[in-house]
Coordinates of C-alpha atoms and ligand atoms in Angstrom, one line a residue:
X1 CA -90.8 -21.5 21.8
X2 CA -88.7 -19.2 23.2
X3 CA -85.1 -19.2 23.3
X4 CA -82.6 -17.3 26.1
X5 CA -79.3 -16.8 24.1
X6 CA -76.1 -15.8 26.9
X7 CA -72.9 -14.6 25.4
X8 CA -69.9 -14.0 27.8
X9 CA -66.8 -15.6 25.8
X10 CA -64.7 -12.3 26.1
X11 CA -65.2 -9.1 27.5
X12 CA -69.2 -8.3 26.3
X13 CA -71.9 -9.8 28.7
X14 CA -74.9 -10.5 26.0
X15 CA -78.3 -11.8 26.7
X16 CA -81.5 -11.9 23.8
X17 CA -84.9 -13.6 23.7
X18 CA -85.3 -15.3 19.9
X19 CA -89.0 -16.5 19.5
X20 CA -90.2 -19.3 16.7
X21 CA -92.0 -17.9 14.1
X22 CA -91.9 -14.1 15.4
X23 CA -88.2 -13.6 15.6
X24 CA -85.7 -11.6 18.2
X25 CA -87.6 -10.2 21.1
X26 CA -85.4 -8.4 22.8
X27 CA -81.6 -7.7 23.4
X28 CA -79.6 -6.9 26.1
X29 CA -75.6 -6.2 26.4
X30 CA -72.8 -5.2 29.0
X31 CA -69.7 -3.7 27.6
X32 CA -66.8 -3.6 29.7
X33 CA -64.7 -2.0 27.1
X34 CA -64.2 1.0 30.0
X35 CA -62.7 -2.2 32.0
X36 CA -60.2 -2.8 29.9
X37 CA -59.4 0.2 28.3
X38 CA -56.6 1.7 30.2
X39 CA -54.7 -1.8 30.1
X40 CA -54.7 -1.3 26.1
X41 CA -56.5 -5.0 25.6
X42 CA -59.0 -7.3 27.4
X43 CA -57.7 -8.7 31.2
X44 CA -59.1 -12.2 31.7
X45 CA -60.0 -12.0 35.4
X46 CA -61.6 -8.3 35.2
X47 CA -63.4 -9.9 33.0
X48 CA -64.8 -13.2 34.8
X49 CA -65.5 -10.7 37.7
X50 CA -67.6 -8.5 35.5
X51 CA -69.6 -11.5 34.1
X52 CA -70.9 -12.4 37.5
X53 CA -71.8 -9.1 38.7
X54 CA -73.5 -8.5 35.1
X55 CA -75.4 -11.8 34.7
X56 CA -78.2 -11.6 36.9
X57 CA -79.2 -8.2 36.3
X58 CA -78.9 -8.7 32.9
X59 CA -81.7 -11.5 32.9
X60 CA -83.6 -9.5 34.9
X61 CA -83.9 -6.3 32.9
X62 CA -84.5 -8.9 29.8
X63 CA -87.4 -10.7 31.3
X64 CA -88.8 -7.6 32.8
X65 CA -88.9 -5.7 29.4
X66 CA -90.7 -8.3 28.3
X67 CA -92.9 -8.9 30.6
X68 CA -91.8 -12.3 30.9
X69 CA -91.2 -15.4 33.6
X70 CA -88.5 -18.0 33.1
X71 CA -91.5 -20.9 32.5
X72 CA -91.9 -19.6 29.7
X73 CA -88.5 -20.1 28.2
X74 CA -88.2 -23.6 26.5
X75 CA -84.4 -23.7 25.5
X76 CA -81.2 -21.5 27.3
X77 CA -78.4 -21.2 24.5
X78 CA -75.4 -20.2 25.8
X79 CA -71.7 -19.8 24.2
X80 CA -69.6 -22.4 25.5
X81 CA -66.3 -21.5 23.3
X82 CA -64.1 -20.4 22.0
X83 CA -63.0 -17.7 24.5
X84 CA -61.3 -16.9 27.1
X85 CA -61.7 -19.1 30.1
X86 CA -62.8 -17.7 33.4
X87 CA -65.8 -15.4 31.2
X88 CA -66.8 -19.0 29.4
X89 CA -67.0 -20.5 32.7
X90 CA -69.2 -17.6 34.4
X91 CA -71.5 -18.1 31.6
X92 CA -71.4 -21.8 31.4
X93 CA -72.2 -22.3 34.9
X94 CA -74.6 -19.6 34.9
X95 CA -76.6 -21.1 32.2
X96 CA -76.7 -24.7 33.0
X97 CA -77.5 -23.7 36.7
X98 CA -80.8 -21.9 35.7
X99 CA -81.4 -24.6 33.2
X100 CA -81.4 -27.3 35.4
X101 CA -83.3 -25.8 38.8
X102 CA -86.0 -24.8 36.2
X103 CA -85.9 -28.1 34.0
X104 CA -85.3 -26.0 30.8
X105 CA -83.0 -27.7 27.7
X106 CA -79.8 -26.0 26.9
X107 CA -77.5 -26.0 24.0
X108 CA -74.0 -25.1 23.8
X109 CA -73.2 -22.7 21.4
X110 CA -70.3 -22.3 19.3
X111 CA -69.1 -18.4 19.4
X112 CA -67.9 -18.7 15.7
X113 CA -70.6 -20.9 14.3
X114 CA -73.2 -17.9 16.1
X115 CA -70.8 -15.2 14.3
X116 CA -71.3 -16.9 11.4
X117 CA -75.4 -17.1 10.9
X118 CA -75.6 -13.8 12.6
X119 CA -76.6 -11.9 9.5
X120 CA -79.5 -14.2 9.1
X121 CA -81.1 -12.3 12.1
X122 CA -82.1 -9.4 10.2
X123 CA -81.1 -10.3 6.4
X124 CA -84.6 -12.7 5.6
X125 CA -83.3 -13.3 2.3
X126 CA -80.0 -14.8 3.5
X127 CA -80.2 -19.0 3.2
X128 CA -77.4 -21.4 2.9
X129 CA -75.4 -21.8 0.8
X130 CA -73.4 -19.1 1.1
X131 CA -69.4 -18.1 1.4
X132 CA -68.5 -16.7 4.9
X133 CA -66.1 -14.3 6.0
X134 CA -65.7 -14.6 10.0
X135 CA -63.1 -11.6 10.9
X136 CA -63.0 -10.7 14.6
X137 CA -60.9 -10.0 17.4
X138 CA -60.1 -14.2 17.5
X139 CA -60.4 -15.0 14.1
X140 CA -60.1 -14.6 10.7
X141 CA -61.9 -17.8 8.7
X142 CA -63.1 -17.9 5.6
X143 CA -65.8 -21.1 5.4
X144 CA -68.6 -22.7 2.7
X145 CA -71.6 -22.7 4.3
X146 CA -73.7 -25.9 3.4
X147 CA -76.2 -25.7 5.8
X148 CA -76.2 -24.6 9.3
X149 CA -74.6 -27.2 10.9
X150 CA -72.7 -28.4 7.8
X151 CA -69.9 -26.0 6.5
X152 CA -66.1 -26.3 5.7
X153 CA -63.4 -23.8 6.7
X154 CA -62.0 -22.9 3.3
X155 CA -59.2 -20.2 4.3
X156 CA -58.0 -19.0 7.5
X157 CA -55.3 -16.6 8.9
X158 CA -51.9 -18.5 9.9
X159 CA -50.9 -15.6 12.1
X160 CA -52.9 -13.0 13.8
X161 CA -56.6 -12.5 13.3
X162 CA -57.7 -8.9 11.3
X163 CA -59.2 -7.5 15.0
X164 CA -55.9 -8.4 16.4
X165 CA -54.0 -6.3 14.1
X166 CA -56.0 -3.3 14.3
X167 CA -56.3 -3.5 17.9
X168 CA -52.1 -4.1 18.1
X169 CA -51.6 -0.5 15.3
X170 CA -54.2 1.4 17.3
X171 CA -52.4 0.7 20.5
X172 CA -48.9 1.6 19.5
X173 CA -50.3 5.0 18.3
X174 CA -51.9 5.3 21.1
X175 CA -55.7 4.9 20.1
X176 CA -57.8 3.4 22.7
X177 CA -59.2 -0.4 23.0
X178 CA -60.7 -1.9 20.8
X179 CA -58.7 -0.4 18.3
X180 CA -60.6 -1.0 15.0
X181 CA -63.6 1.6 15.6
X182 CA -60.6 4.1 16.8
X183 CA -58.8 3.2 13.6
X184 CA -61.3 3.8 11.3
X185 CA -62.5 6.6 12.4
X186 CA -58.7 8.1 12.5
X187 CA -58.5 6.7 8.7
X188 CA -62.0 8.8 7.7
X189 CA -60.2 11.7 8.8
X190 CA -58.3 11.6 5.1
X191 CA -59.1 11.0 1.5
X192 CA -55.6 9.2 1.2
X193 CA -52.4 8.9 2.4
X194 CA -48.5 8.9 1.5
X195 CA -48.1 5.7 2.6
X196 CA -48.8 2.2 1.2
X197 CA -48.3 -0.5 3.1
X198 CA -48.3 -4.4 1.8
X199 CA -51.2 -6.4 1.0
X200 CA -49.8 -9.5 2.3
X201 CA -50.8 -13.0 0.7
X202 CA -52.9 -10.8 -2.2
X203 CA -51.3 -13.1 -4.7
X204 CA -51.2 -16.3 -3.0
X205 CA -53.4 -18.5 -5.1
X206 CA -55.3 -19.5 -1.6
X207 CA -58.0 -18.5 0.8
X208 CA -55.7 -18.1 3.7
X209 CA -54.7 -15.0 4.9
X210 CA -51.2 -13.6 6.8
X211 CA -51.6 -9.9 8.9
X212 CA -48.5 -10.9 11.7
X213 CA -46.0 -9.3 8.8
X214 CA -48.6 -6.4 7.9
X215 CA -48.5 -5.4 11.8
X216 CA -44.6 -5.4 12.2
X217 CA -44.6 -3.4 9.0
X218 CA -46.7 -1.0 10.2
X219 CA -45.5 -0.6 13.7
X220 CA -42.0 -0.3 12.6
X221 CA -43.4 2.9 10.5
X222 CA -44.9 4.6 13.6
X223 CA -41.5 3.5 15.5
X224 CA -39.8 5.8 13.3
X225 CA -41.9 8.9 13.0
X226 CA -42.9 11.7 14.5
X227 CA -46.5 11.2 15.2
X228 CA -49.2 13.6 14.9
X229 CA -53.2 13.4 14.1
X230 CA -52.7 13.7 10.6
X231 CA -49.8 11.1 10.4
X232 CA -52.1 9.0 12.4
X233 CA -54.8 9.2 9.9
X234 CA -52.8 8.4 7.1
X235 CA -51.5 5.6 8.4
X236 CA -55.0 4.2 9.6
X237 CA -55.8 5.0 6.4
X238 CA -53.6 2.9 4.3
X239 CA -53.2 0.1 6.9
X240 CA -57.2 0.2 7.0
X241 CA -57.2 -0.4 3.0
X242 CA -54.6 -2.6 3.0
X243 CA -56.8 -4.7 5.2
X244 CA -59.9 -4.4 3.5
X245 CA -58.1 -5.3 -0.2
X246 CA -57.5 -8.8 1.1
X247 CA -60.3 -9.2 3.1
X248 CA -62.5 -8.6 -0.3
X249 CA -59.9 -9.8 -2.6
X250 CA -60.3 -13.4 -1.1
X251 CA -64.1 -13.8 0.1
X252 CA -64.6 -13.1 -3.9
X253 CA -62.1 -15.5 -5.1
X254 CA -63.8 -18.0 -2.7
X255 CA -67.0 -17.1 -4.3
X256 CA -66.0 -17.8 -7.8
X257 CA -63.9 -20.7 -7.0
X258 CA -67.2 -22.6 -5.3
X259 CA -69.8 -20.6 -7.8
X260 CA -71.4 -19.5 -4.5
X261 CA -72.8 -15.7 -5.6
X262 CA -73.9 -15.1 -1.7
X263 CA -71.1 -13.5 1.0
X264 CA -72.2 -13.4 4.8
X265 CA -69.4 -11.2 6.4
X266 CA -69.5 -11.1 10.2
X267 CA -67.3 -10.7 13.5
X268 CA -66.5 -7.8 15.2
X269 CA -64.5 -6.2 12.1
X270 CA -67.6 -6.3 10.0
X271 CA -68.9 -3.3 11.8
X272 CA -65.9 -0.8 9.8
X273 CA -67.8 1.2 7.8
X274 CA -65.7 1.3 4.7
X275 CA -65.4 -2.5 4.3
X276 CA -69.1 -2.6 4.2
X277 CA -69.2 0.0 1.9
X278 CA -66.5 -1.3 -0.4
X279 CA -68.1 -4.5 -0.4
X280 CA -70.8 -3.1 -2.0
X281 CA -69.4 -1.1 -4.4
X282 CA -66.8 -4.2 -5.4
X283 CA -69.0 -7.4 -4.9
X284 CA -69.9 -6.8 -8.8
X285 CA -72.7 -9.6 -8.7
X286 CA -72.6 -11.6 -5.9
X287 CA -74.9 -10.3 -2.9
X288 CA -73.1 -9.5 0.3
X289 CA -74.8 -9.4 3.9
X290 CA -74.1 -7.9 6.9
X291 CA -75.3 -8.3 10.4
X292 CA -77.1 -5.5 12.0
X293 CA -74.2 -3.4 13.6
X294 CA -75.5 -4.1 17.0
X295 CA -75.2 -8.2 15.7
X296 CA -71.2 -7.5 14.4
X297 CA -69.5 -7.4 17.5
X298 CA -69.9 -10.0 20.5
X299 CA -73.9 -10.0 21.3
X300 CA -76.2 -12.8 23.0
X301 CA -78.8 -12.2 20.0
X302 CA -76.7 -14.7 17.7
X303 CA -76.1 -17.2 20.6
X304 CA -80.3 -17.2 20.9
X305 CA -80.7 -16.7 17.0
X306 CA -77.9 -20.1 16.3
X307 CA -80.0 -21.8 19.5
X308 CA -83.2 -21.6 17.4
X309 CA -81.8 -23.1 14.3
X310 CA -80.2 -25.7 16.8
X311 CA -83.6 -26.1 18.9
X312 CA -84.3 -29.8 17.0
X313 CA -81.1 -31.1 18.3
X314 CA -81.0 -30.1 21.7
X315 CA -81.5 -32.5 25.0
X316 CA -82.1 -31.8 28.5
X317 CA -78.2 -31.3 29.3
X318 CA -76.2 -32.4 32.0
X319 CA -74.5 -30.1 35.2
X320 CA -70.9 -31.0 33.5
X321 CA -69.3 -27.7 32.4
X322 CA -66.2 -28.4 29.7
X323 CA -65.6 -24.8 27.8
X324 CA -63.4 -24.9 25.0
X325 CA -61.2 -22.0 25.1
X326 CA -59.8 -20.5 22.6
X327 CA -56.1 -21.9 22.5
X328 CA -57.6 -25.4 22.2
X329 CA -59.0 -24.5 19.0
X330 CA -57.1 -23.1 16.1
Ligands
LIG401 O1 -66.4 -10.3 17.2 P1 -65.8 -9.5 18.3 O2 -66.7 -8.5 19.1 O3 -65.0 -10.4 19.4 C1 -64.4 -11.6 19.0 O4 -65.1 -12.6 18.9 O5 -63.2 -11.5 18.9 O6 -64.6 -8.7 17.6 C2 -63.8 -7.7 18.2 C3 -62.8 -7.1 17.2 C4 -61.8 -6.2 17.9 O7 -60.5 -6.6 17.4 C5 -62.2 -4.9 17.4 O8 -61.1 -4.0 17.2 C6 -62.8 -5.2 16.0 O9 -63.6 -6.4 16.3 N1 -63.7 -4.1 15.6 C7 -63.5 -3.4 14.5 C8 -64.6 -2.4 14.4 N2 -65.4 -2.6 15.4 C9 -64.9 -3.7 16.2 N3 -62.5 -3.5 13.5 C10 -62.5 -2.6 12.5 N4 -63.5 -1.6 12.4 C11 -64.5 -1.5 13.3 N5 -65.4 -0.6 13.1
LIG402 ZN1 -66.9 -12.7 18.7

């Protein structure tokens, strides 16, 4: 069978082909990130506008590479929260719409449950159980992973979400959006850095995590200096680490504590370079997977790739649209 995956929870439009037995055909995404960049962060209705224009031709350049007809697609997965509204509600509607004038099944997809089996696309040897770290723009959840649709949220940022922070640091330095590809590469301009920043909830005998304190801290710093490129790199730098050391500090704890040796990090944040590498280097012997870069940030592979592992479960659907954005949920 063949699965359509449709992402559109936020500001990337994302559209894959996942085939039983053979894998991901193909994979197709919008960016709007030029959008949005001049207003420092993502605006919800430039973004729903987007979506439409971007959703047809998307499909069609999908089907076409493949040679493909939509009869020949048995299940449309699509992400149906959380997000941000108006975007959930282009795809939604989109979705069910072809669905039902061409009697295909659909599934609604969870964007963090997709995030979270996302490294399965390309890591083979990744199986349940495993320990997941979920840090992106939305979220920052550390979960045990039991099977694919049985898992428990273990830890879990009270405040702001990792991507939030770095996008917040690399605005008020003036960075573009999204700030965390901007930061790191800023940070990779140095081997260190005169400052060093807190590592907030390091020592706090949980799995939850706190960055809200880490960003004013930060942002106070640049408030009172005088920037310049190498300033800015030592402070990416340090707030980068910072970041990193609790990021690692408690997906290993939550290893030990469950005697799970297997971390799935994914979520936009899992494309920074040095946590992957660190990771590595610091995982001692507990295996750590990533997603494919182009699978770490929002992409409509996942959505296909989590509709495949759903495609037992699925029913014909019905034309009722209910998105869940993402206020409603943590
Ligand atoms: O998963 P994602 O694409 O969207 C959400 O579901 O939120 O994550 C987007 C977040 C943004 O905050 C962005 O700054 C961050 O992922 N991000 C990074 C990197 N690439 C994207 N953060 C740190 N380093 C990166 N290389
Ligand atoms: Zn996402």
């Amino acid at each position: 069978m063949i699965i359509l995956g449709i992402e559109s929870s936020c500001d990337e439009t994302g559209m894959a082909l996942y085939k039983t037995g053979e894998g991901l055909l193909a994979n197709v995404l919008s960016s709007q990130t030029k959008i949005h960049n001049k207003y420092g962060g993502v605006v919800p209705e430039l973004a729903s506008r987007d979506h439409v224009k971007k959703l047809v031709p998307l499909l069609d350049s999908l089907l076409n590479k493949q040679k493909l007809s939509l009869d020949k697609i048995g299940l449309i997965a699509f992400t149906n929260g959380p997000g941000l509204l108006g975007p959930l509600l282009t795809g939604a509607a989109f979705a069910k719409t072809l669905a039902w004038v061409n009697n295909i099944r659909s599934v609604e997809i969870d964007h963090l449950e997709a995030h979270i089996f996302s490294a399965m696309i390309s890591e083979k040897t990744l199986e349940p159980p495993f320990i997941s770290l979920l840090v992106s723009g939305g979220h920052t959840l550390i979960s045990k992973i039991d099977k694919h649709n049985s898992y428990e949220i273990i830890g879990k940022s009270l405040d702001d979400s990792a991507g939030e922070v770095f996008d917040k640091v690399a605005r008020k330095m003036g960075l573009k959006y999204p700030g965390g590809p901007e930061i790191s590469i800023a940070a990779k301009r140095t081997i260190n850095s005169k400052y060093k920043f807190p590592r907030p909830m390091i020592n706090s005998n949980d799995l939850n995590f706190s960055f809200s304190g880490l960003k004013t801290h930060v942002i106070r710093e640049i408030e009172r200096t005088r920037l310049n490129d190498q300033i800015i790199s030592e402070i990416s730098f340090d707030f980068q680490e910072s970041i990193i050391d609790v990021l690692i500090h408690k997906s290993i704890s939550a290893a030990k504590i469950f005697d799970i040796p297997r971390i799935a990090v994914s979520g936009g944040v899992s494309a920074n370079m040095r946590l992957r590498e660190r990771f590595e280097k610091e995982s001692q012997n507990i295996d750590v997977f990533f997603p494919n870069l182009e699978f770490s940030t929002d992409n409509g592979a996942m959505i296909a790739y989590l509709g495949y592992l759903k495609s037992n479960e699925t029913k014909m659907n019905s034309l009722k649209i209910q998105p869940i954005p993402t206020s409603s949920v943590f």
